[in-house]
Amino acid sequence: MLYDIRLHLHYDYAAAAGGGRHQVRVLPQTIAGVQRVIAASLSFQPTPAERADFSDFFGNNVTSIAFRDAHEELDIGMSARVSVSRPEPGLDVSPDIHGLRAELDAVHSLSASAPHHFLAASDYAGIDAAITDYARESLAGSTVATAVDLCNRIHRDFTYDGKATTVQTRAGDAFALKRGVCQDFSHIMIAGLRGLGIPAGYVSGFLRTIPPKGKPRLEGADAMHAWVKAWCGRDAGWQEFDPTNGMRASNDHITVGYGRDYSDVAPIVGVLKTTGGQVGEQAVDVIPVAA
């Protein structure tokens, strides 16, 4: 699939900011065998006094910007053309949970894609006894089957509700509510898998906004989306699951970044020299392009 993607982030400050420094993670990345970025651009208004582009530890595209002059609002625009061609899920060659632990012990790498980074509790996806107990009901004959079942159960048992949680909500709180958005459902699934000893991480990206003919619109299509990656063993490797929609990640999913949880791939983080609060808006268009 070929997509044109447009993202607009807008922030209004209650009082003029005398300066600020931010890191922005919204540019899609090229991933061998999965997706290719054909062209991409990122713009800011006002124009930052400093700008630097680099890749972080997990390989995500990061733009660091700094402002020195007073400004009352910030606009960020991103546009990209991306080709996505995910391989179809093959034969399930993943081990059961006991075999997975043995295969984990045999991994000695600490590279960005090493599963060891994605086993421990993180800020948004802590190891929670109630979530672990819930996830344990999904234990099946293989790691992939376990992840698929947990993904489908979260989709079935939880209600999509954009007003129930905030960007600061942690997995345990969203689990207690049984409501939330894609960020919450992803954190719950990550916490559940980690509680079982399955390495799991957070994927930030975009979801196709126009559904295939005759199929329902997918939830989460008007803003940046989130889903889950799980390490399913030496041969199966990393697999991706979307608990918000109860499905494997497909050609409708365009990846921006990977991390342990939302905090590693938040669209924008930083500091402002100001008083009072701020209001943010986000708009996303994902438009299929005829080949």
XYZ file of C-alpha atoms in Angstrom:
291
model
C 0.000 0.000 0.000
C 1.117 3.530 -0.801
C 0.015 6.361 1.486
C 0.201 10.132 1.708
C 0.206 11.120 5.377
C -0.432 14.551 6.830
C -0.169 15.449 10.513
C -0.868 18.801 12.160
C -0.128 19.481 15.839
C -1.210 22.811 17.307
C -0.525 24.149 20.812
C -1.956 27.331 22.372
C -0.228 28.635 25.513
C -2.146 30.405 28.276
C 0.720 32.908 28.508
C 3.443 33.680 26.004
C 6.379 31.307 26.299
C 9.695 33.119 26.635
C 11.568 30.118 25.291
C 11.364 26.374 24.893
C 13.155 23.216 23.882
C 11.421 20.123 22.495
C 12.034 16.738 20.916
C 9.574 15.725 18.180
C 8.995 12.132 17.066
C 6.424 12.108 14.244
C 8.386 11.194 11.105
C 7.779 7.639 9.805
C 10.847 5.457 9.427
C 12.052 3.047 6.785
C 11.949 -0.543 8.068
C 13.536 -3.281 5.983
C 10.914 -5.644 4.566
C 8.015 -3.670 6.089
C 7.842 -0.041 4.974
C 9.760 2.530 2.954
C 9.645 6.304 3.333
C 9.711 7.789 -0.161
C 9.640 11.434 0.945
C 8.976 13.277 4.198
C 9.115 16.805 5.568
C 8.635 18.465 8.946
C 7.843 22.162 9.467
C 7.467 24.460 12.482
C 5.772 27.801 13.047
C 7.318 29.897 14.488
C 10.672 28.883 13.041
C 12.921 27.492 15.801
C 16.221 29.167 16.588
C 17.889 25.747 16.652
C 17.087 22.484 14.911
C 18.885 19.143 14.866
C 17.766 15.802 13.393
C 19.042 12.468 14.705
C 18.075 8.868 15.534
C 17.563 7.806 19.141
C 18.627 4.509 20.719
C 15.628 2.628 19.314
C 16.212 4.012 15.796
C 13.350 6.514 15.865
C 13.589 9.748 13.879
C 13.924 12.666 16.311
C 13.945 16.399 15.614
C 15.249 18.599 18.437
C 14.116 22.235 18.321
C 14.697 25.282 20.531
C 12.998 28.691 20.750
C 14.478 31.802 22.324
C 11.860 34.423 21.424
C 8.426 34.790 22.994
C 5.617 32.896 21.244
C 1.991 32.169 22.138
C 1.436 29.093 19.992
C 3.266 26.339 18.161
C 2.312 24.583 14.941
C 3.999 21.407 13.724
C 3.304 20.026 10.267
C 4.454 16.677 8.909
C 3.848 15.224 5.469
C 5.154 11.967 4.067
C 4.661 9.425 1.324
C 5.167 5.902 2.618
C 4.971 2.458 1.040
C 3.900 -0.361 3.378
C 4.226 -4.042 2.514
C 4.102 -6.194 5.618
C 4.677 -9.915 5.101
C 1.679 -12.117 5.799
C 1.880 -14.009 9.117
C 3.511 -17.346 8.403
C 3.463 -20.674 10.170
C 3.538 -20.278 13.934
C 7.047 -21.379 14.915
C 7.065 -19.693 18.310
C 7.797 -21.754 21.453
C 5.521 -22.070 24.462
C 6.188 -19.841 27.467
C 8.761 -22.243 28.936
C 10.634 -22.550 25.667
C 10.554 -18.770 25.268
C 12.378 -18.326 28.569
C 15.118 -20.684 27.427
C 15.465 -18.793 24.143
C 15.593 -15.488 26.023
C 18.476 -16.795 28.132
C 20.377 -17.520 24.933
C 20.132 -13.912 23.684
C 23.315 -12.071 24.700
C 22.808 -8.926 22.617
C 21.835 -5.577 24.114
C 21.178 -3.909 20.748
C 18.095 -1.728 20.316
C 16.013 -4.702 19.140
C 17.146 -7.078 21.909
C 14.157 -8.456 23.853
C 15.766 -7.792 27.248
C 14.926 -4.072 27.030
C 11.219 -4.923 26.902
C 10.797 -7.286 29.860
C 10.893 -5.007 32.899
C 8.194 -2.682 34.151
C 8.228 0.795 32.631
C 6.565 4.052 33.587
C 3.276 3.562 31.721
C 3.288 -0.251 31.678
C 4.138 -1.457 35.147
C 3.918 -5.098 36.167
C 0.470 -5.291 37.741
C -0.856 -8.406 39.513
C -4.423 -7.915 38.267
C -3.285 -7.448 34.664
C -0.953 -10.458 34.898
C -3.807 -12.620 36.181
C -5.978 -11.424 33.305
C -3.226 -12.169 30.787
C -2.587 -15.608 32.254
C -6.024 -16.678 31.015
C -4.658 -16.255 27.468
C -1.763 -18.687 27.908
C -1.876 -21.051 24.948
C 0.350 -23.583 23.242
C 2.665 -20.972 21.737
C 3.802 -17.417 22.399
C 2.127 -16.116 19.233
C -1.151 -17.828 20.147
C -0.962 -16.295 23.626
C -0.427 -12.803 22.211
C -3.221 -13.199 19.649
C -5.670 -14.335 22.327
C -4.766 -11.495 24.697
C -5.065 -8.981 21.856
C -8.531 -10.254 20.961
C -9.721 -10.360 24.579
C -8.706 -6.747 25.218
C -10.592 -5.736 22.084
C -13.643 -7.646 23.294
C -13.565 -6.785 27.018
C -12.648 -3.090 26.939
C -14.629 -0.110 25.647
C -13.100 2.515 23.369
C -13.784 5.824 25.113
C -11.813 8.937 24.270
C -13.020 10.744 27.405
C -12.257 8.070 30.008
C -8.494 8.566 30.204
C -5.763 11.112 29.514
C -2.304 10.932 27.967
C -0.945 10.464 31.518
C -3.068 7.383 32.361
C -1.101 4.288 33.351
C -1.936 0.688 32.444
C -3.249 -0.244 35.896
C -5.701 2.650 36.004
C -6.997 2.002 32.488
C -7.362 -1.699 33.300
C -9.507 -0.866 36.347
C -11.721 1.386 34.221
C -12.039 -1.176 31.403
C -12.145 1.843 29.102
C -9.698 3.991 27.190
C -8.020 4.560 23.845
C -5.317 2.879 21.788
C -2.537 4.097 24.093
C -4.279 2.530 27.106
C -5.089 -0.784 25.431
C -1.507 -1.066 24.196
C -0.101 -0.409 27.670
C -2.450 -3.003 29.168
C -1.367 -5.620 26.639
C 2.314 -4.754 27.161
C 1.953 -5.013 30.935
C 0.112 -8.325 30.604
C 2.685 -9.890 28.307
C 5.587 -8.724 30.474
C 3.845 -10.159 33.517
C 3.945 -13.535 31.749
C 7.615 -13.105 30.852
C 7.015 -12.190 27.191
C 9.011 -9.143 26.008
C 6.640 -6.469 24.699
C 6.991 -2.894 23.467
C 4.993 0.070 22.252
C 4.589 1.025 18.589
C 3.602 4.569 17.602
C 2.276 5.341 14.152
C -0.706 5.988 11.943
C -3.743 3.954 10.961
C -5.420 4.081 7.568
C -8.368 6.474 7.785
C -10.370 5.180 4.809
C -11.656 1.639 5.424
C -11.625 -0.981 2.687
C -14.897 -1.161 0.741
C -17.612 -2.898 2.727
C -15.631 -2.942 5.983
C -16.203 -0.807 9.105
C -14.008 2.143 9.962
C -11.206 1.238 12.378
C -11.018 2.969 15.747
C -8.222 5.466 16.295
C -7.964 6.703 12.724
C -8.233 10.459 13.370
C -5.086 10.779 15.462
C -1.771 9.047 15.901
C -2.305 5.383 16.697
C -0.571 2.858 18.953
C -0.183 -0.899 18.975
C 2.087 -3.580 20.443
C 5.123 -5.566 19.420
C 5.923 -8.849 21.175
C 9.079 -10.948 20.962
C 7.868 -14.444 20.136
C 11.137 -16.364 20.149
C 14.294 -16.935 18.143
C 12.548 -17.973 14.920
C 9.292 -15.962 15.084
C 11.035 -12.764 16.235
C 9.038 -9.592 16.792
C 5.335 -9.729 15.904
C 2.909 -6.785 16.047
C -0.660 -6.719 17.391
C -3.370 -4.036 17.554
C -5.546 -4.655 20.645
C -7.707 -1.593 19.929
C -9.021 -3.296 16.802
C -8.392 -6.964 17.684
C -6.044 -7.682 14.787
C -2.476 -8.273 13.703
C -0.712 -5.171 12.414
C -1.316 -4.993 8.674
C -0.639 -2.765 5.695
C -3.074 -0.298 7.290
C -0.499 0.383 10.036
C 2.297 2.880 9.306
C 5.093 2.887 11.888
C 6.667 6.022 13.334
C 8.571 4.640 16.304
C 9.263 1.873 18.804
C 9.771 2.107 22.558
C 9.171 0.517 25.923
C 5.992 2.577 26.341
C 4.494 5.915 25.283
C 7.190 7.932 27.037
C 9.826 6.692 24.559
C 7.843 7.748 21.472
C 5.627 10.660 22.538
C 5.034 12.965 19.539
C 6.509 15.916 21.426
C 8.246 16.308 24.788
C 10.149 19.234 26.208
C 10.168 22.284 28.450
C 8.688 25.793 28.180
C 9.572 29.031 29.937
C 6.044 30.170 30.723
C 3.212 30.186 33.259
C -0.208 28.604 33.031
C -1.331 25.681 30.926
C -1.626 24.835 27.267
C -4.214 23.346 24.922
C -3.233 20.978 22.137
C -4.988 19.759 18.994
C -4.049 16.945 16.618
C -5.271 16.189 13.096
C -4.198 13.265 10.907
C -5.000 12.284 7.336
C -3.853 8.942 5.929
C -4.748 8.839 2.240
C -4.238 5.723 0.078
C -2.552 6.551 -3.219
C -3.413 4.651 -6.367
C -0.353 2.800 -7.657
